[in-house]
């Protein structure tokens, strides 16, 4: 549970898949009831003052069993012992050797032979079973549609999107994490739980509505998740360089967040392979959509587990700036019957609580500051039990379908 601790088709063209994309179903705003009242950019900025953002902490541990309410301590949480095993453990694969940083930045060959591409499945089921997603190591790239224009006001033309200035991306050896100025497309997701102020990491994912962000499901889980807002490229010195984008609420006051229902019913361990969430954010104070302001990473599914060069970005605990690291990824198949599935794994130093939801990026473009997102910190033990090794749920068919539901739900609003 280290990730929640301080120490211890238009949519099809934007989503890369190993197989044909099924039709997007109607998305449901599956999230918690939020506080009553309007929740727009101005309200979010009034609530999330620089002082309140600076005092926010990483989320406390998420209970491994569904239906158990977490506690929100007044002090910073500490590492907790492993959870006792559940009944009837499933067969597990033999353990893999520990992951170590590679010695040189040159590409490495995948350690496993390619696996067959997954076959497109029907709409996601709410049945209480989670199977490890099947990888497809050779995703097909679909052509992107023309960008959707920003709606113009009735009199004056729409303002041009802000062109974010990219900070220098530090160069370091493989597996060495470094603090840096951040990227506009990645930021903090602030939220209130149990009266406390907390945060995880999130990033913009390209979508037809240009209004979706991606994070870990365990970050946004719970009926008391309120006052949710995304802040691109947050640093303590510049807490709102591109403004604030509130997570949209429905007329019933529910935040528009999409999490696989099996993750809600089975819990963070049994459904660790589904630790991904999408959220719809409203425009900022200037009326612009988040993707028009900072860009968006392209979602890639079915790309396999082994990547020679992946960039990991997250906001660690009380650090004043985000952290960046580059290393290879490998496949990790859990040997713990309580946490079934296979996950992406990367060795990167210095990723404690607060980094949950941070993106695994391939082909990061230093000019645009965007890349292909193939994972988010989470999954096995909600991201890992050590701050120097991080995990992600595998982005396969289930995550692709969840994205399509979010796209459809965001479009319908």
mmCIF file of C-alpha atoms in Angstrom:
data_model
loop_
_atom_site.group_PDB
_atom_site.id
_atom_site.type_symbol
_atom_site.label_atom_id
_atom_site.label_comp_id
_atom_site.label_asym_id
_atom_site.label_seq_id
_atom_site.Cartn_x
_atom_site.Cartn_y
_atom_site.Cartn_z
ATOM 1 C CA UNK A 1 0.000 0.000 0.000
ATOM 2 C CA UNK A 2 2.999 2.289 -0.430
ATOM 3 C CA UNK A 3 1.353 4.524 -3.028
ATOM 4 C CA UNK A 4 -1.055 5.956 -0.473
ATOM 5 C CA UNK A 5 1.627 6.487 2.158
ATOM 6 C CA UNK A 6 4.218 9.202 2.632
ATOM 7 C CA UNK A 7 7.220 7.044 3.440
ATOM 8 C CA UNK A 8 6.688 3.633 3.435
ATOM 9 C CA UNK A 9 -14.397 6.321 -34.172
ATOM 10 C CA UNK A 10 -13.135 9.605 -32.801
ATOM 11 C CA UNK A 11 -12.281 7.802 -29.602
ATOM 12 C CA UNK A 12 -10.738 4.904 -31.507
ATOM 13 C CA UNK A 13 -8.419 7.215 -33.428
ATOM 14 C CA UNK A 14 -7.069 8.607 -30.198
ATOM 15 C CA UNK A 15 -6.684 5.217 -28.530
ATOM 16 C CA UNK A 16 -4.137 2.762 -29.912
ATOM 17 C CA UNK A 17 -5.320 -0.822 -29.774
ATOM 18 C CA UNK A 18 -4.050 -4.222 -30.727
ATOM 19 C CA UNK A 19 -7.379 -5.120 -32.277
ATOM 20 C CA UNK A 20 -10.603 -3.633 -33.627
ATOM 21 C CA UNK A 21 -12.346 -1.283 -31.232
ATOM 22 C CA UNK A 22 -15.858 -2.154 -30.095
ATOM 23 C CA UNK A 23 -18.532 0.487 -30.187
ATOM 24 C CA UNK A 24 -18.384 2.784 -27.168
ATOM 25 C CA UNK A 25 -21.177 2.125 -24.728
ATOM 26 C CA UNK A 26 -22.973 4.726 -22.733
ATOM 27 C CA UNK A 27 -20.715 5.824 -19.891
ATOM 28 C CA UNK A 28 -22.046 6.133 -16.388
ATOM 29 C CA UNK A 29 -20.829 8.757 -13.987
ATOM 30 C CA UNK A 30 -19.694 6.128 -11.526
ATOM 31 C CA UNK A 31 -18.352 8.207 -8.700
ATOM 32 C CA UNK A 32 -19.166 9.434 -5.263
ATOM 33 C CA UNK A 33 -21.831 11.909 -4.277
ATOM 34 C CA UNK A 34 -20.166 15.304 -4.074
ATOM 35 C CA UNK A 35 -20.948 18.259 -1.910
ATOM 36 C CA UNK A 36 -24.010 20.210 -2.954
ATOM 37 C CA UNK A 37 -23.694 23.426 -4.901
ATOM 38 C CA UNK A 38 -21.973 24.603 -8.031
ATOM 39 C CA UNK A 39 -18.450 23.320 -8.683
ATOM 40 C CA UNK A 40 -16.808 25.210 -11.534
ATOM 41 C CA UNK A 41 -13.333 26.628 -12.088
ATOM 42 C CA UNK A 42 -13.911 29.705 -9.948
ATOM 43 C CA UNK A 43 -15.303 27.655 -7.046
ATOM 44 C CA UNK A 44 -12.415 25.194 -7.334
ATOM 45 C CA UNK A 45 -9.820 27.966 -7.300
ATOM 46 C CA UNK A 46 -11.510 29.620 -4.332
ATOM 47 C CA UNK A 47 -11.470 26.361 -2.392
ATOM 48 C CA UNK A 48 -8.046 25.072 -3.435
ATOM 49 C CA UNK A 49 -5.957 28.049 -2.405
ATOM 50 C CA UNK A 50 -2.169 27.789 -2.725
ATOM 51 C CA UNK A 51 -1.968 27.291 1.029
ATOM 52 C CA UNK A 52 -4.496 24.451 1.035
ATOM 53 C CA UNK A 53 -2.811 22.758 -1.917
ATOM 54 C CA UNK A 54 0.585 22.982 -0.195
ATOM 55 C CA UNK A 55 -0.848 21.407 2.951
ATOM 56 C CA UNK A 56 -2.540 18.521 1.127
ATOM 57 C CA UNK A 57 -1.082 15.069 1.790
ATOM 58 C CA UNK A 58 -0.955 11.754 -0.049
ATOM 59 C CA UNK A 59 -4.009 9.610 0.541
ATOM 60 C CA UNK A 60 -4.026 7.244 3.537
ATOM 61 C CA UNK A 61 -4.153 3.494 2.896
ATOM 62 C CA UNK A 62 -7.093 2.130 0.959
ATOM 63 C CA UNK A 63 -8.706 -0.883 2.674
ATOM 64 C CA UNK A 64 -7.955 -4.099 0.760
ATOM 65 C CA UNK A 65 -11.501 -5.383 1.232
ATOM 66 C CA UNK A 66 -14.515 -3.684 -0.404
ATOM 67 C CA UNK A 67 -17.020 -1.966 1.819
ATOM 68 C CA UNK A 68 -14.504 -1.065 4.539
ATOM 69 C CA UNK A 69 -14.210 2.655 5.208
ATOM 70 C CA UNK A 70 -10.629 3.974 5.421
ATOM 71 C CA UNK A 71 -9.468 6.137 8.278
ATOM 72 C CA UNK A 72 -8.078 9.613 7.654
ATOM 73 C CA UNK A 73 -5.515 10.408 10.345
ATOM 74 C CA UNK A 74 -4.538 13.905 11.352
ATOM 75 C CA UNK A 75 -0.852 13.081 10.995
ATOM 76 C CA UNK A 76 1.017 11.703 7.994
ATOM 77 C CA UNK A 77 0.260 7.987 7.596
ATOM 78 C CA UNK A 78 2.926 5.345 8.060
ATOM 79 C CA UNK A 79 3.692 2.041 6.409
ATOM 80 C CA UNK A 80 1.250 -0.723 7.337
ATOM 81 C CA UNK A 81 1.926 -4.473 7.571
ATOM 82 C CA UNK A 82 0.778 -6.871 4.838
ATOM 83 C CA UNK A 83 -2.895 -7.801 4.744
ATOM 84 C CA UNK A 84 -3.741 -11.360 5.859
ATOM 85 C CA UNK A 85 -4.483 -13.714 2.955
ATOM 86 C CA UNK A 86 -8.027 -14.314 1.831
ATOM 87 C CA UNK A 87 -9.641 -17.735 1.589
ATOM 88 C CA UNK A 88 -9.228 -20.047 -1.363
ATOM 89 C CA UNK A 89 -6.039 -18.662 -2.950
ATOM 90 C CA UNK A 90 -5.642 -19.101 -6.654
ATOM 91 C CA UNK A 91 -2.634 -20.840 -8.270
ATOM 92 C CA UNK A 92 0.220 -18.448 -8.843
ATOM 93 C CA UNK A 93 3.192 -18.288 -11.154
ATOM 94 C CA UNK A 94 6.755 -18.801 -9.867
ATOM 95 C CA UNK A 95 8.460 -15.621 -8.627
ATOM 96 C CA UNK A 96 10.566 -13.533 -10.960
ATOM 97 C CA UNK A 97 14.028 -12.200 -10.056
ATOM 98 C CA UNK A 98 14.130 -8.699 -8.527
ATOM 99 C CA UNK A 99 14.052 -5.844 -10.999
ATOM 100 C CA UNK A 100 17.191 -3.736 -11.096
ATOM 101 C CA UNK A 101 17.926 -0.558 -13.067
ATOM 102 C CA UNK A 102 19.658 -1.233 -16.358
ATOM 103 C CA UNK A 103 23.312 -0.248 -16.548
ATOM 104 C CA UNK A 104 23.079 1.828 -19.695
ATOM 105 C CA UNK A 105 20.332 3.733 -21.500
ATOM 106 C CA UNK A 106 20.621 1.619 -24.667
ATOM 107 C CA UNK A 107 17.432 -0.251 -25.603
ATOM 108 C CA UNK A 108 17.101 -3.784 -24.339
ATOM 109 C CA UNK A 109 15.275 -6.665 -25.886
ATOM 110 C CA UNK A 110 12.070 -7.911 -24.234
ATOM 111 C CA UNK A 111 12.699 -10.840 -21.950
ATOM 112 C CA UNK A 112 9.676 -12.764 -23.144
ATOM 113 C CA UNK A 113 8.436 -13.879 -26.544
ATOM 114 C CA UNK A 114 5.513 -11.929 -27.981
ATOM 115 C CA UNK A 115 2.080 -13.080 -26.959
ATOM 116 C CA UNK A 116 -0.906 -13.244 -29.310
ATOM 117 C CA UNK A 117 -3.058 -10.140 -29.632
ATOM 118 C CA UNK A 118 -6.218 -10.112 -27.516
ATOM 119 C CA UNK A 119 -9.541 -10.649 -29.182
ATOM 120 C CA UNK A 120 -12.016 -7.814 -28.749
ATOM 121 C CA UNK A 121 -14.511 -8.745 -26.074
ATOM 122 C CA UNK A 122 -18.120 -7.631 -25.553
ATOM 123 C CA UNK A 123 -19.011 -4.850 -23.138
ATOM 124 C CA UNK A 124 -17.411 -5.134 -19.661
ATOM 125 C CA UNK A 125 -19.196 -7.386 -17.228
ATOM 126 C CA UNK A 126 -19.997 -6.553 -13.654
ATOM 127 C CA UNK A 127 -19.447 -10.160 -12.591
ATOM 128 C CA UNK A 128 -17.117 -10.555 -9.601
ATOM 129 C CA UNK A 129 -14.147 -12.073 -11.404
ATOM 130 C CA UNK A 130 -10.987 -10.472 -12.604
ATOM 131 C CA UNK A 131 -8.717 -12.117 -15.116
ATOM 132 C CA UNK A 132 -5.278 -10.838 -15.945
ATOM 133 C CA UNK A 133 -5.500 -8.869 -19.185
ATOM 134 C CA UNK A 134 -3.927 -10.512 -22.198
ATOM 135 C CA UNK A 135 -1.133 -8.498 -23.786
ATOM 136 C CA UNK A 136 -0.678 -7.760 -27.465
ATOM 137 C CA UNK A 137 2.893 -6.660 -28.098
ATOM 138 C CA UNK A 138 2.288 -5.043 -31.485
ATOM 139 C CA UNK A 139 -0.412 -2.369 -31.219
ATOM 140 C CA UNK A 140 -1.827 -0.899 -34.391
ATOM 141 C CA UNK A 141 -1.845 2.857 -34.782
ATOM 142 C CA UNK A 142 -5.003 4.407 -36.136
ATOM 143 C CA UNK A 143 -5.018 7.787 -37.884
ATOM 144 C CA UNK A 144 -6.038 10.670 -35.668
ATOM 145 C CA UNK A 145 -9.029 12.823 -36.703
ATOM 146 C CA UNK A 146 -8.819 16.534 -37.211
ATOM 147 C CA UNK A 147 -8.797 18.340 -33.854
ATOM 148 C CA UNK A 148 -12.142 19.567 -32.623
ATOM 149 C CA UNK A 149 -12.225 23.381 -32.596
ATOM 150 C CA UNK A 150 -12.763 25.381 -29.418
ATOM 151 C CA UNK A 151 -16.317 26.815 -29.438
ATOM 152 C CA UNK A 152 -16.239 30.525 -30.212
ATOM 153 C CA UNK A 153 -18.117 33.104 -28.133
ATOM 154 C CA UNK A 154 -21.128 34.775 -29.712
ATOM 155 C CA UNK A 155 -19.216 37.979 -30.535
ATOM 156 C CA UNK A 156 -15.458 37.694 -30.155
ATOM 157 C CA UNK A 157 -13.363 34.849 -31.593
ATOM 158 C CA UNK A 158 -12.125 32.186 -29.189
ATOM 159 C CA UNK A 159 -8.726 32.921 -27.658
ATOM 160 C CA UNK A 160 -5.788 30.904 -28.922
ATOM 161 C CA UNK A 161 -4.752 28.001 -26.670
ATOM 162 C CA UNK A 162 -1.898 28.684 -24.306
ATOM 163 C CA UNK A 163 1.422 27.343 -25.573
ATOM 164 C CA UNK A 164 3.085 25.943 -22.454
ATOM 165 C CA UNK A 165 6.799 26.510 -22.033
ATOM 166 C CA UNK A 166 8.474 23.195 -21.361
ATOM 167 C CA UNK A 167 11.043 22.984 -18.578
ATOM 168 C CA UNK A 168 14.346 21.260 -19.149
ATOM 169 C CA UNK A 169 13.941 17.521 -18.802
ATOM 170 C CA UNK A 170 16.844 16.250 -16.669
ATOM 171 C CA UNK A 171 19.198 13.623 -18.044
ATOM 172 C CA UNK A 172 20.202 10.908 -15.599
ATOM 173 C CA UNK A 173 21.133 7.264 -15.596
ATOM 174 C CA UNK A 174 18.456 4.594 -15.989
ATOM 175 C CA UNK A 175 16.369 4.183 -12.871
ATOM 176 C CA UNK A 176 17.544 7.401 -11.214
ATOM 177 C CA UNK A 177 14.652 9.653 -10.224
ATOM 178 C CA UNK A 178 15.165 13.419 -10.288
ATOM 179 C CA UNK A 179 13.006 16.358 -9.288
ATOM 180 C CA UNK A 180 12.261 18.726 -12.161
ATOM 181 C CA UNK A 181 9.947 21.547 -13.192
ATOM 182 C CA UNK A 182 7.252 19.204 -14.447
ATOM 183 C CA UNK A 183 5.287 18.851 -17.675
ATOM 184 C CA UNK A 184 2.050 20.736 -18.385
ATOM 185 C CA UNK A 185 0.232 17.512 -19.274
ATOM 186 C CA UNK A 186 0.907 15.988 -15.810
ATOM 187 C CA UNK A 187 -0.245 17.440 -12.497
ATOM 188 C CA UNK A 188 -1.824 16.878 -9.130
ATOM 189 C CA UNK A 189 -5.381 15.706 -8.583
ATOM 190 C CA UNK A 190 -6.639 17.351 -5.385
ATOM 191 C CA UNK A 191 -9.599 15.993 -3.428
ATOM 192 C CA UNK A 192 -11.297 16.012 -0.046
ATOM 193 C CA UNK A 193 -11.963 12.831 1.925
ATOM 194 C CA UNK A 194 -13.257 12.704 5.456
ATOM 195 C CA UNK A 195 -12.679 16.427 5.849
ATOM 196 C CA UNK A 196 -8.974 16.164 4.948
ATOM 197 C CA UNK A 197 -7.147 17.561 1.916
ATOM 198 C CA UNK A 198 -5.306 15.005 -0.200
ATOM 199 C CA UNK A 199 -3.739 14.528 -3.625
ATOM 200 C CA UNK A 200 -2.578 11.951 -6.157
ATOM 201 C CA UNK A 201 -0.945 12.361 -9.562
ATOM 202 C CA UNK A 202 -2.961 12.528 -12.799
ATOM 203 C CA UNK A 203 -2.399 13.409 -16.459
ATOM 204 C CA UNK A 204 -4.414 14.519 -19.455
ATOM 205 C CA UNK A 205 -5.332 11.763 -21.904
ATOM 206 C CA UNK A 206 -6.288 12.729 -25.466
ATOM 207 C CA UNK A 207 -10.009 12.362 -26.155
ATOM 208 C CA UNK A 208 -12.594 13.709 -28.624
ATOM 209 C CA UNK A 209 -14.035 16.017 -25.945
ATOM 210 C CA UNK A 210 -10.533 17.172 -24.956
ATOM 211 C CA UNK A 211 -11.610 16.969 -21.322
ATOM 212 C CA UNK A 212 -10.396 13.683 -19.781
ATOM 213 C CA UNK A 213 -7.662 12.936 -17.273
ATOM 214 C CA UNK A 214 -6.361 9.553 -16.141
ATOM 215 C CA UNK A 215 -5.248 8.471 -12.667
ATOM 216 C CA UNK A 216 -5.327 5.397 -10.418
ATOM 217 C CA UNK A 217 -8.725 4.080 -9.344
ATOM 218 C CA UNK A 218 -7.661 3.776 -5.702
ATOM 219 C CA UNK A 219 -7.070 7.546 -5.676
ATOM 220 C CA UNK A 220 -10.660 8.406 -6.605
ATOM 221 C CA UNK A 221 -12.509 5.552 -4.927
ATOM 222 C CA UNK A 222 -15.031 6.155 -2.169
ATOM 223 C CA UNK A 223 -18.389 7.753 -1.475
ATOM 224 C CA UNK A 224 -16.745 10.660 0.351
ATOM 225 C CA UNK A 225 -14.506 11.809 -2.516
ATOM 226 C CA UNK A 226 -15.390 15.493 -3.016
ATOM 227 C CA UNK A 227 -14.076 18.841 -4.248
ATOM 228 C CA UNK A 228 -12.006 17.091 -6.930
ATOM 229 C CA UNK A 229 -9.856 19.263 -9.197
ATOM 230 C CA UNK A 230 -6.880 18.763 -11.530
ATOM 231 C CA UNK A 231 -3.968 21.221 -11.532
ATOM 232 C CA UNK A 232 -1.529 20.821 -14.455
ATOM 233 C CA UNK A 233 2.198 21.137 -13.711
ATOM 234 C CA UNK A 234 1.706 21.944 -10.053
ATOM 235 C CA UNK A 235 4.771 23.085 -8.116
ATOM 236 C CA UNK A 236 4.863 24.832 -4.778
ATOM 237 C CA UNK A 237 6.537 27.855 -6.374
ATOM 238 C CA UNK A 238 3.911 28.055 -9.164
ATOM 239 C CA UNK A 239 0.810 26.307 -7.841
ATOM 240 C CA UNK A 240 -1.524 27.129 -10.773
ATOM 241 C CA UNK A 241 0.606 27.880 -13.855
ATOM 242 C CA UNK A 242 -2.206 26.846 -16.237
ATOM 243 C CA UNK A 243 -5.174 27.256 -13.949
ATOM 244 C CA UNK A 244 -7.385 24.631 -12.357
ATOM 245 C CA UNK A 245 -9.827 22.215 -13.980
ATOM 246 C CA UNK A 246 -12.628 20.920 -11.716
ATOM 247 C CA UNK A 247 -13.938 17.385 -12.101
ATOM 248 C CA UNK A 248 -17.445 17.790 -13.535
ATOM 249 C CA UNK A 249 -20.486 16.993 -11.420
ATOM 250 C CA UNK A 250 -23.809 15.667 -12.659
ATOM 251 C CA UNK A 251 -27.112 17.338 -11.810
ATOM 252 C CA UNK A 252 -27.339 14.902 -8.904
ATOM 253 C CA UNK A 253 -24.035 16.164 -7.537
ATOM 254 C CA UNK A 254 -21.953 13.115 -8.462
ATOM 255 C CA UNK A 255 -18.419 13.525 -9.807
ATOM 256 C CA UNK A 256 -17.969 12.171 -13.332
ATOM 257 C CA UNK A 257 -15.356 9.508 -12.651
ATOM 258 C CA UNK A 258 -15.197 6.130 -14.382
ATOM 259 C CA UNK A 259 -13.870 3.118 -12.452
ATOM 260 C CA UNK A 260 -14.488 -0.507 -13.383
ATOM 261 C CA UNK A 261 -17.317 -1.776 -11.196
ATOM 262 C CA UNK A 262 -15.322 -4.898 -10.328
ATOM 263 C CA UNK A 263 -12.701 -2.709 -8.689
ATOM 264 C CA UNK A 264 -15.391 -1.210 -6.474
ATOM 265 C CA UNK A 265 -16.949 -4.540 -5.496
ATOM 266 C CA UNK A 266 -13.846 -6.725 -5.153
ATOM 267 C CA UNK A 267 -11.406 -4.252 -3.626
ATOM 268 C CA UNK A 268 -7.943 -2.934 -4.332
ATOM 269 C CA UNK A 269 -6.179 -6.295 -4.032
ATOM 270 C CA UNK A 270 -8.482 -8.778 -5.720
ATOM 271 C CA UNK A 271 -9.102 -6.354 -8.610
ATOM 272 C CA UNK A 272 -5.618 -4.812 -8.688
ATOM 273 C CA UNK A 273 -5.458 -5.417 -12.444
ATOM 274 C CA UNK A 274 -8.167 -2.731 -12.851
ATOM 275 C CA UNK A 275 -6.589 0.110 -10.843
ATOM 276 C CA UNK A 276 -7.298 2.831 -13.434
ATOM 277 C CA UNK A 277 -9.760 5.739 -13.429
ATOM 278 C CA UNK A 278 -10.809 8.386 -15.926
ATOM 279 C CA UNK A 279 -12.371 11.690 -14.898
ATOM 280 C CA UNK A 280 -14.060 14.426 -16.895
ATOM 281 C CA UNK A 281 -12.853 17.912 -16.064
ATOM 282 C CA UNK A 282 -14.614 21.144 -16.877
ATOM 283 C CA UNK A 283 -13.024 24.203 -18.491
ATOM 284 C CA UNK A 284 -10.666 26.432 -16.580
ATOM 285 C CA UNK A 285 -11.414 29.980 -15.455
ATOM 286 C CA UNK A 286 -10.711 31.286 -18.979
ATOM 287 C CA UNK A 287 -13.239 28.908 -20.524
ATOM 288 C CA UNK A 288 -10.697 26.668 -22.268
ATOM 289 C CA UNK A 289 -10.652 22.881 -22.174
ATOM 290 C CA UNK A 290 -7.704 21.239 -20.502
ATOM 291 C CA UNK A 291 -6.381 19.494 -23.620
ATOM 292 C CA UNK A 292 -6.520 22.756 -25.558
ATOM 293 C CA UNK A 293 -4.356 24.365 -22.894
ATOM 294 C CA UNK A 294 -1.720 21.735 -22.105
ATOM 295 C CA UNK A 295 -2.133 18.971 -24.710
ATOM 296 C CA UNK A 296 -2.821 15.316 -24.022
ATOM 297 C CA UNK A 297 -1.045 11.960 -23.979
ATOM 298 C CA UNK A 298 -2.309 9.297 -26.325
ATOM 299 C CA UNK A 299 -3.730 6.195 -24.616
ATOM 300 C CA UNK A 300 -2.089 2.981 -25.831
ATOM 301 C CA UNK A 301 -3.463 -0.472 -25.024
ATOM 302 C CA UNK A 302 -2.247 -3.936 -25.931
ATOM 303 C CA UNK A 303 1.393 -2.829 -26.167
ATOM 304 C CA UNK A 304 2.904 -5.593 -24.046
ATOM 305 C CA UNK A 305 4.885 -5.328 -20.835
ATOM 306 C CA UNK A 306 8.530 -4.977 -21.873
ATOM 307 C CA UNK A 307 9.572 -1.515 -23.023
ATOM 308 C CA UNK A 308 13.179 -0.461 -23.428
ATOM 309 C CA UNK A 309 12.599 3.138 -22.395
ATOM 310 C CA UNK A 310 9.685 4.426 -20.336
ATOM 311 C CA UNK A 311 9.389 7.759 -18.530
ATOM 312 C CA UNK A 312 7.757 7.782 -15.101
ATOM 313 C CA UNK A 313 6.408 11.042 -13.628
ATOM 314 C CA UNK A 314 4.817 11.543 -10.221
ATOM 315 C CA UNK A 315 4.336 14.010 -7.376
ATOM 316 C CA UNK A 316 6.039 12.512 -4.295
ATOM 317 C CA UNK A 317 4.524 13.138 -0.843
ATOM 318 C CA UNK A 318 5.405 16.647 0.371
ATOM 319 C CA UNK A 319 7.956 17.415 -2.365
ATOM 320 C CA UNK A 320 7.790 20.903 -3.845
ATOM 321 C CA UNK A 321 8.197 19.626 -7.426
ATOM 322 C CA UNK A 322 7.363 16.483 -9.416
ATOM 323 C CA UNK A 323 9.829 13.684 -10.126
ATOM 324 C CA UNK A 324 10.975 12.123 -13.401
ATOM 325 C CA UNK A 325 12.787 8.873 -14.122
ATOM 326 C CA UNK A 326 13.604 6.832 -17.240
ATOM 327 C CA UNK A 327 14.128 3.066 -17.264
ATOM 328 C CA UNK A 328 12.982 -0.136 -18.935
ATOM 329 C CA UNK A 329 9.793 -1.939 -17.878
ATOM 330 C CA UNK A 330 9.267 -5.660 -17.394
ATOM 331 C CA UNK A 331 6.358 -7.991 -16.764
ATOM 332 C CA UNK A 332 5.669 -8.923 -13.158
ATOM 333 C CA UNK A 333 3.253 -11.758 -12.452
ATOM 334 C CA UNK A 334 2.080 -11.652 -8.871
ATOM 335 C CA UNK A 335 3.046 -14.548 -6.614
ATOM 336 C CA UNK A 336 0.549 -13.389 -4.004
ATOM 337 C CA UNK A 337 -2.764 -15.211 -4.353
ATOM 338 C CA UNK A 338 -4.530 -12.223 -2.770
ATOM 339 C CA UNK A 339 -3.421 -9.977 -5.649
ATOM 340 C CA UNK A 340 -3.803 -11.932 -8.900
ATOM 341 C CA UNK A 341 -2.647 -10.708 -12.267
ATOM 342 C CA UNK A 342 0.324 -9.472 -14.271
ATOM 343 C CA UNK A 343 1.584 -5.898 -14.101
ATOM 344 C CA UNK A 344 4.099 -3.509 -15.600
ATOM 345 C CA UNK A 345 7.095 -2.995 -13.314
ATOM 346 C CA UNK A 346 9.808 -0.335 -13.339
ATOM 347 C CA UNK A 347 12.743 0.411 -11.027
ATOM 348 C CA UNK A 348 12.867 4.174 -10.344
ATOM 349 C CA UNK A 349 14.208 5.740 -7.169
ATOM 350 C CA UNK A 350 12.151 8.025 -4.958
ATOM 351 C CA UNK A 351 8.465 7.387 -5.742
ATOM 352 C CA UNK A 352 6.651 7.263 -2.365
ATOM 353 C CA UNK A 353 3.063 8.291 -1.541
ATOM 354 C CA UNK A 354 1.484 10.939 -3.772
ATOM 355 C CA UNK A 355 2.886 9.438 -6.976
ATOM 356 C CA UNK A 356 -0.119 7.123 -7.398
ATOM 357 C CA UNK A 357 -1.723 7.751 -10.776
ATOM 358 C CA UNK A 358 1.499 9.059 -12.318
ATOM 359 C CA UNK A 359 1.852 8.058 -15.986
ATOM 360 C CA UNK A 360 4.193 5.529 -17.601
ATOM 361 C CA UNK A 361 5.034 7.305 -20.879
ATOM 362 C CA UNK A 362 6.600 5.949 -24.048
ATOM 363 C CA UNK A 363 8.069 8.136 -26.792
ATOM 364 C CA UNK A 364 7.960 11.306 -24.708
ATOM 365 C CA UNK A 365 8.398 14.250 -27.072
ATOM 366 C CA UNK A 366 10.615 16.921 -25.529
ATOM 367 C CA UNK A 367 9.099 19.539 -27.842
ATOM 368 C CA UNK A 368 5.407 18.929 -27.114
ATOM 369 C CA UNK A 369 5.820 17.428 -23.643
ATOM 370 C CA UNK A 370 3.446 14.565 -24.503
ATOM 371 C CA UNK A 371 3.820 10.855 -25.193
ATOM 372 C CA UNK A 372 1.978 7.546 -25.199
ATOM 373 C CA UNK A 373 0.572 6.506 -21.828
ATOM 374 C CA UNK A 374 0.753 2.738 -21.225
ATOM 375 C CA UNK A 375 0.260 2.683 -17.459
ATOM 376 C CA UNK A 376 -0.292 4.646 -14.257
ATOM 377 C CA UNK A 377 1.305 3.981 -10.877
ATOM 378 C CA UNK A 378 -1.054 1.594 -9.114
ATOM 379 C CA UNK A 379 -2.127 -2.012 -9.478
ATOM 380 C CA UNK A 380 -0.031 -4.420 -7.420
ATOM 381 C CA UNK A 381 -0.203 -3.207 -3.787
ATOM 382 C CA UNK A 382 -1.629 0.069 -5.215
ATOM 383 C CA UNK A 383 1.698 0.762 -6.916
ATOM 384 C CA UNK A 384 4.155 -1.229 -4.827
ATOM 385 C CA UNK A 385 5.427 -1.544 -1.278
ATOM 386 C CA UNK A 386 8.812 0.061 -1.956
ATOM 387 C CA UNK A 387 9.419 3.603 -3.145
ATOM 388 C CA UNK A 388 12.105 2.498 -5.630
ATOM 389 C CA UNK A 389 10.010 -0.016 -7.612
ATOM 390 C CA UNK A 390 6.658 0.969 -9.134
ATOM 391 C CA UNK A 391 3.872 -1.002 -10.800
ATOM 392 C CA UNK A 392 0.903 -0.421 -13.086
ATOM 393 C CA UNK A 393 -2.172 -2.363 -14.095
ATOM 394 C CA UNK A 394 -1.749 -3.644 -17.637
ATOM 395 C CA UNK A 395 -3.532 -1.542 -20.237
ATOM 396 C CA UNK A 396 -5.493 -4.170 -22.144
ATOM 397 C CA UNK A 397 -9.058 -4.693 -23.289
ATOM 398 C CA UNK A 398 -10.661 -3.793 -19.962
ATOM 399 C CA UNK A 399 -8.904 -0.424 -19.784
ATOM 400 C CA UNK A 400 -9.704 0.298 -23.409
ATOM 401 C CA UNK A 401 -13.411 -0.323 -22.769
ATOM 402 C CA UNK A 402 -13.335 1.838 -19.654
ATOM 403 C CA UNK A 403 -11.827 4.671 -21.704
ATOM 404 C CA UNK A 404 -14.563 4.289 -24.318
ATOM 405 C CA UNK A 405 -17.217 4.518 -21.615
ATOM 406 C CA UNK A 406 -15.599 7.695 -20.328
ATOM 407 C CA UNK A 407 -15.478 9.184 -23.830
ATOM 408 C CA UNK A 408 -19.152 8.388 -24.384
ATOM 409 C CA UNK A 409 -20.142 9.689 -20.958
ATOM 410 C CA UNK A 410 -18.163 12.894 -21.321
ATOM 411 C CA UNK A 411 -19.647 13.511 -24.767
ATOM 412 C CA UNK A 412 -23.187 13.056 -23.470
ATOM 413 C CA UNK A 413 -22.826 15.760 -20.828
#
